[in-house]
Amino acid sequence: MLLIQCPYCGERPEPEFVYGGQAHVARPPQPAEVQAQPWADYLYRRDNTRGVHAERWRHTHGCGRFFNALRDTTTDHFLATYKVGEPPPAAGGEA
Amino acid sequence: MQRFSLFSLLASGLSGQRGWHAQWRHPEPKPAYDALIVGGGGHGLGAAYYLASEHGLTNVAVLEKGWIGGGNTGRNTTIIRSNYLFPESAALYDHALKLWEDLSQVLNYNVMFSPRGVLMLAHTVHDAQVFKRHVHANRAAGVDNEWLTPGEAKAFCPPLNIGDIRYPVLGGALQRRGGTARHDAVAWGYARAADALGVDIIENCEVTGILRDGSGAVCGVETSRGTIRAPRIGVAAAGHTSVIMKMADVALPLESYPLQALVSEPVKPMFPCVVMSNTIHAYISQSDKGELVIGAGTDAYTSYTQRGGLHITSHALEAICELFPMLRRLKMLRCWGGIVDVTPDRSPIIAKTPVQGLYVNCGWGTGGFKATPGSAHVFAWTIARDEPHALNAPFTLERFRDGDLIDEAAAAAVAH
């Protein structure tokens, strides 16, 4: 079980959270004008990074808010969590 | 290859079991092959075997980062069934099930296939409706599957508690041809048979790069044991497929998650079949050694760690204790995780890629073991002929662009 630092509530156990997949995946502003391949990439293609991964979490059983995190998928250690709208901290930043 | 027979076993018994050789060679990699398989699990070793036995391609090597069968082939709960909802899936998995039935004879290696029946439990009205739909779809497609009432389920699996639980058993779908097999033996049997046909099985050989020629086609790989050239490369690397395919700039709709399993201390034979419960999430069967083999769910997040959270395994054990109260005092011996590559529609990809000469067999998610012989068979066809077999033709990479999903995710709603 992971301990996750919610930027709003502090450190809480994993079952309070829901994983939200890769972060910073931008929805095309005009979906109707997007060709099939870029739309499929937006819907389905993910980096599936082996290493530092920027991802979304939601503190469902707490504040209810989404936030982003950097986690190393080879160790499951969180490097940082940050609020939606903020740029990701430099990879390998402070825990 | 030393063939196993009643005579060879008797003769070796009388001579103190001292006449056995290694079951496959450990060759140094050659500078070039006609085809390479990346990933020495069941799917990769099987593909090499079928390339050699059915397509005459014997100058083939299987490259494995660790030891063969050490990834998901050696980490799964060995459940075999083919009662999938959609015609494409049912055809592919039933192809595999038919190959399982005489695989031990074909390979001259006992894979201990045991068609003891797979019972999938329904706990809600929705479950019951969905499973009955599966039963009818399967029977229309010629795949055996039948609906059992709670009493019939209890009669088929006496340890089952059908009444006094939070989510009572409302019935179940039973596939009698389904069952289990010995996972290690599948890897070893394919390795031995492929080796006998001339395939080189190269362990401790990590692929670190994929080489392309001027036209963009693949022409070899860089490995931890040097450069190996080949015009055809089949990747069957399970949870690490994204990492390998990135070396050829091929992006895939995959995410890798930890999936955990555990086994109990061994006990006398007491559990007659395989039971799966998707709704309260647990799988269980008893191995021939006597251990109860229990499958849990995936963790919530992507990871390459080959371990997961204890709360996930606890959840599976809570469900097991509810369904089988006689197991409540059993001790668990070991638990472990494997990394499964999951596609958005929970169906695999067995296909050519945009890169000439590069083929991929991935996306089996939480349910690839059952498909091993069928997957390997059609993957070998795809590599040898540079075109898909009719059975894997729908399982393309382009289906995500074209909207032709084979949406077993919606059909099963959970791991399968």
JSON list of C-alpha atoms in Angstrom, two decimals, chain B residues 130-231:
[
{"chain": "B", "resi": 130, "resn": "VAL", "atom": "CA", "xyz": [-24.41, -11.30, -18.31]},
{"chain": "B", "resi": 131, "resn": "PHE", "atom": "CA", "xyz": [-23.28, -14.89, -17.75]},
{"chain": "B", "resi": 132, "resn": "LYS", "atom": "CA", "xyz": [-26.43, -16.31, -19.36]},
{"chain": "B", "resi": 133, "resn": "ARG", "atom": "CA", "xyz": [-25.70, -14.08, -22.35]},
{"chain": "B", "resi": 134, "resn": "HIS", "atom": "CA", "xyz": [-22.17, -15.51, -22.41]},
{"chain": "B", "resi": 135, "resn": "VAL", "atom": "CA", "xyz": [-23.55, -19.06, -22.21]},
{"chain": "B", "resi": 136, "resn": "HIS", "atom": "CA", "xyz": [-25.88, -18.50, -25.17]},
{"chain": "B", "resi": 137, "resn": "ALA", "atom": "CA", "xyz": [-23.25, -16.67, -27.24]},
{"chain": "B", "resi": 138, "resn": "ASN", "atom": "CA", "xyz": [-20.72, -19.45, -26.58]},
{"chain": "B", "resi": 139, "resn": "ARG", "atom": "CA", "xyz": [-23.14, -22.23, -27.43]},
{"chain": "B", "resi": 140, "resn": "ALA", "atom": "CA", "xyz": [-24.04, -20.46, -30.69]},
{"chain": "B", "resi": 141, "resn": "ALA", "atom": "CA", "xyz": [-20.30, -20.27, -31.45]},
{"chain": "B", "resi": 142, "resn": "GLY", "atom": "CA", "xyz": [-19.74, -23.95, -30.67]},
{"chain": "B", "resi": 143, "resn": "VAL", "atom": "CA", "xyz": [-17.91, -23.32, -27.38]},
{"chain": "B", "resi": 144, "resn": "ASP", "atom": "CA", "xyz": [-19.15, -25.30, -24.39]},
{"chain": "B", "resi": 145, "resn": "ASN", "atom": "CA", "xyz": [-20.53, -23.27, -21.51]},
{"chain": "B", "resi": 146, "resn": "GLU", "atom": "CA", "xyz": [-23.53, -24.00, -19.32]},
{"chain": "B", "resi": 147, "resn": "TRP", "atom": "CA", "xyz": [-25.56, -22.28, -16.66]},
{"chain": "B", "resi": 148, "resn": "LEU", "atom": "CA", "xyz": [-25.72, -23.89, -13.19]},
{"chain": "B", "resi": 149, "resn": "THR", "atom": "CA", "xyz": [-28.22, -23.08, -10.47]},
{"chain": "B", "resi": 150, "resn": "PRO", "atom": "CA", "xyz": [-26.77, -22.40, -7.00]},
{"chain": "B", "resi": 151, "resn": "GLY", "atom": "CA", "xyz": [-27.55, -25.99, -6.00]},
{"chain": "B", "resi": 152, "resn": "GLU", "atom": "CA", "xyz": [-25.87, -27.38, -9.11]},
{"chain": "B", "resi": 153, "resn": "ALA", "atom": "CA", "xyz": [-22.84, -25.14, -8.49]},
{"chain": "B", "resi": 154, "resn": "LYS", "atom": "CA", "xyz": [-22.63, -26.45, -4.92]},
{"chain": "B", "resi": 155, "resn": "ALA", "atom": "CA", "xyz": [-22.88, -30.03, -6.18]},
{"chain": "B", "resi": 156, "resn": "PHE", "atom": "CA", "xyz": [-20.08, -29.40, -8.70]},
{"chain": "B", "resi": 157, "resn": "CYS", "atom": "CA", "xyz": [-17.87, -27.68, -6.12]},
{"chain": "B", "resi": 158, "resn": "PRO", "atom": "CA", "xyz": [-18.81, -28.91, -2.62]},
{"chain": "B", "resi": 159, "resn": "PRO", "atom": "CA", "xyz": [-16.53, -26.49, -0.68]},
{"chain": "B", "resi": 160, "resn": "LEU", "atom": "CA", "xyz": [-18.57, -23.58, -2.04]},
{"chain": "B", "resi": 161, "resn": "ASN", "atom": "CA", "xyz": [-20.73, -21.58, 0.37]},
{"chain": "B", "resi": 162, "resn": "ILE", "atom": "CA", "xyz": [-23.79, -20.54, -1.63]},
{"chain": "B", "resi": 163, "resn": "GLY", "atom": "CA", "xyz": [-25.97, -19.06, 1.07]},
{"chain": "B", "resi": 164, "resn": "ASP", "atom": "CA", "xyz": [-24.74, -17.35, 4.18]},
{"chain": "B", "resi": 165, "resn": "ILE", "atom": "CA", "xyz": [-22.59, -14.60, 2.66]},
{"chain": "B", "resi": 166, "resn": "ARG", "atom": "CA", "xyz": [-22.80, -10.92, 1.84]},
{"chain": "B", "resi": 167, "resn": "TYR", "atom": "CA", "xyz": [-23.12, -11.59, -1.91]},
{"chain": "B", "resi": 168, "resn": "PRO", "atom": "CA", "xyz": [-24.93, -14.94, -2.18]},
{"chain": "B", "resi": 169, "resn": "VAL", "atom": "CA", "xyz": [-24.19, -17.17, -5.15]},
{"chain": "B", "resi": 170, "resn": "LEU", "atom": "CA", "xyz": [-27.06, -16.84, -7.65]},
{"chain": "B", "resi": 171, "resn": "GLY", "atom": "CA", "xyz": [-25.62, -19.37, -10.06]},
{"chain": "B", "resi": 172, "resn": "GLY", "atom": "CA", "xyz": [-22.61, -19.85, -12.24]},
{"chain": "B", "resi": 173, "resn": "ALA", "atom": "CA", "xyz": [-21.34, -20.43, -15.76]},
{"chain": "B", "resi": 174, "resn": "LEU", "atom": "CA", "xyz": [-19.41, -23.67, -16.10]},
{"chain": "B", "resi": 175, "resn": "GLN", "atom": "CA", "xyz": [-17.02, -24.54, -18.90]},
{"chain": "B", "resi": 176, "resn": "ARG", "atom": "CA", "xyz": [-16.23, -28.20, -18.41]},
{"chain": "B", "resi": 177, "resn": "ARG", "atom": "CA", "xyz": [-13.38, -28.24, -20.97]},
{"chain": "B", "resi": 178, "resn": "GLY", "atom": "CA", "xyz": [-11.58, -25.50, -19.03]},
{"chain": "B", "resi": 179, "resn": "GLY", "atom": "CA", "xyz": [-9.09, -26.21, -16.29]},
{"chain": "B", "resi": 180, "resn": "THR", "atom": "CA", "xyz": [-5.43, -25.73, -15.46]},
{"chain": "B", "resi": 181, "resn": "ALA", "atom": "CA", "xyz": [-1.98, -26.72, -16.68]},
{"chain": "B", "resi": 182, "resn": "ARG", "atom": "CA", "xyz": [1.49, -26.61, -15.21]},
{"chain": "B", "resi": 183, "resn": "HIS", "atom": "CA", "xyz": [2.91, -23.23, -16.19]},
{"chain": "B", "resi": 184, "resn": "ASP", "atom": "CA", "xyz": [6.64, -24.05, -15.93]},
{"chain": "B", "resi": 185, "resn": "ALA", "atom": "CA", "xyz": [6.16, -27.18, -17.98]},
{"chain": "B", "resi": 186, "resn": "VAL", "atom": "CA", "xyz": [4.61, -25.15, -20.79]},
{"chain": "B", "resi": 187, "resn": "ALA", "atom": "CA", "xyz": [7.74, -22.98, -21.07]},
{"chain": "B", "resi": 188, "resn": "TRP", "atom": "CA", "xyz": [10.08, -25.95, -20.67]},
{"chain": "B", "resi": 189, "resn": "GLY", "atom": "CA", "xyz": [8.14, -28.19, -23.05]},
{"chain": "B", "resi": 190, "resn": "TYR", "atom": "CA", "xyz": [8.12, -25.57, -25.82]},
{"chain": "B", "resi": 191, "resn": "ALA", "atom": "CA", "xyz": [11.80, -24.74, -25.17]},
{"chain": "B", "resi": 192, "resn": "ARG", "atom": "CA", "xyz": [12.82, -28.39, -25.36]},
{"chain": "B", "resi": 193, "resn": "ALA", "atom": "CA", "xyz": [10.81, -29.08, -28.50]},
{"chain": "B", "resi": 194, "resn": "ALA", "atom": "CA", "xyz": [11.98, -25.88, -30.22]},
{"chain": "B", "resi": 195, "resn": "ASP", "atom": "CA", "xyz": [15.61, -26.58, -29.28]},
{"chain": "B", "resi": 196, "resn": "ALA", "atom": "CA", "xyz": [15.34, -30.06, -30.77]},
{"chain": "B", "resi": 197, "resn": "LEU", "atom": "CA", "xyz": [14.32, -28.45, -34.07]},
{"chain": "B", "resi": 198, "resn": "GLY", "atom": "CA", "xyz": [17.36, -26.15, -34.02]},
{"chain": "B", "resi": 199, "resn": "VAL", "atom": "CA", "xyz": [16.06, -23.03, -32.27]},
{"chain": "B", "resi": 200, "resn": "ASP", "atom": "CA", "xyz": [18.64, -21.29, -30.05]},
{"chain": "B", "resi": 201, "resn": "ILE", "atom": "CA", "xyz": [17.29, -20.34, -26.62]},
{"chain": "B", "resi": 202, "resn": "ILE", "atom": "CA", "xyz": [19.47, -17.54, -25.27]},
{"chain": "B", "resi": 203, "resn": "GLU", "atom": "CA", "xyz": [18.90, -16.59, -21.66]},
{"chain": "B", "resi": 204, "resn": "ASN", "atom": "CA", "xyz": [20.37, -13.62, -19.76]},
{"chain": "B", "resi": 205, "resn": "CYS", "atom": "CA", "xyz": [20.30, -11.69, -23.01]},
{"chain": "B", "resi": 206, "resn": "GLU", "atom": "CA", "xyz": [18.59, -8.31, -22.66]},
{"chain": "B", "resi": 207, "resn": "VAL", "atom": "CA", "xyz": [17.57, -6.45, -25.80]},
{"chain": "B", "resi": 208, "resn": "THR", "atom": "CA", "xyz": [18.79, -2.86, -25.54]},
{"chain": "B", "resi": 209, "resn": "GLY", "atom": "CA", "xyz": [18.07, -1.56, -29.02]},
{"chain": "B", "resi": 210, "resn": "ILE", "atom": "CA", "xyz": [16.34, -2.44, -32.29]},
{"chain": "B", "resi": 211, "resn": "LEU", "atom": "CA", "xyz": [18.38, -1.85, -35.47]},
{"chain": "B", "resi": 212, "resn": "ARG", "atom": "CA", "xyz": [16.79, -0.48, -38.66]},
{"chain": "B", "resi": 213, "resn": "ASP", "atom": "CA", "xyz": [18.19, -0.41, -42.19]},
{"chain": "B", "resi": 214, "resn": "GLY", "atom": "CA", "xyz": [18.03, 2.47, -44.65]},
{"chain": "B", "resi": 215, "resn": "SER", "atom": "CA", "xyz": [14.45, 1.66, -45.68]},
{"chain": "B", "resi": 216, "resn": "GLY", "atom": "CA", "xyz": [13.30, 1.67, -42.05]},
{"chain": "B", "resi": 217, "resn": "ALA", "atom": "CA", "xyz": [12.86, -2.10, -41.83]},
{"chain": "B", "resi": 218, "resn": "VAL", "atom": "CA", "xyz": [14.28, -3.96, -38.85]},
{"chain": "B", "resi": 219, "resn": "CYS", "atom": "CA", "xyz": [17.62, -5.66, -39.38]},
{"chain": "B", "resi": 220, "resn": "GLY", "atom": "CA", "xyz": [18.64, -6.82, -35.90]},
{"chain": "B", "resi": 221, "resn": "VAL", "atom": "CA", "xyz": [18.92, -6.02, -32.22]},
{"chain": "B", "resi": 222, "resn": "GLU", "atom": "CA", "xyz": [21.54, -4.76, -29.80]},
{"chain": "B", "resi": 223, "resn": "THR", "atom": "CA", "xyz": [21.68, -6.96, -26.73]},
{"chain": "B", "resi": 224, "resn": "SER", "atom": "CA", "xyz": [23.66, -7.31, -23.54]},
{"chain": "B", "resi": 225, "resn": "ARG", "atom": "CA", "xyz": [25.43, -10.18, -25.36]},
{"chain": "B", "resi": 226, "resn": "GLY", "atom": "CA", "xyz": [26.25, -8.28, -28.55]},
{"chain": "B", "resi": 227, "resn": "THR", "atom": "CA", "xyz": [24.60, -7.41, -31.84]},
{"chain": "B", "resi": 228, "resn": "ILE", "atom": "CA", "xyz": [22.36, -10.05, -33.43]},
{"chain": "B", "resi": 229, "resn": "ARG", "atom": "CA", "xyz": [21.07, -9.48, -36.94]},
{"chain": "B", "resi": 230, "resn": "ALA", "atom": "CA", "xyz": [17.77, -10.76, -38.32]},
{"chain": "B", "resi": 231, "resn": "PRO", "atom": "CA", "xyz": [15.25, -9.52, -40.88]}
]
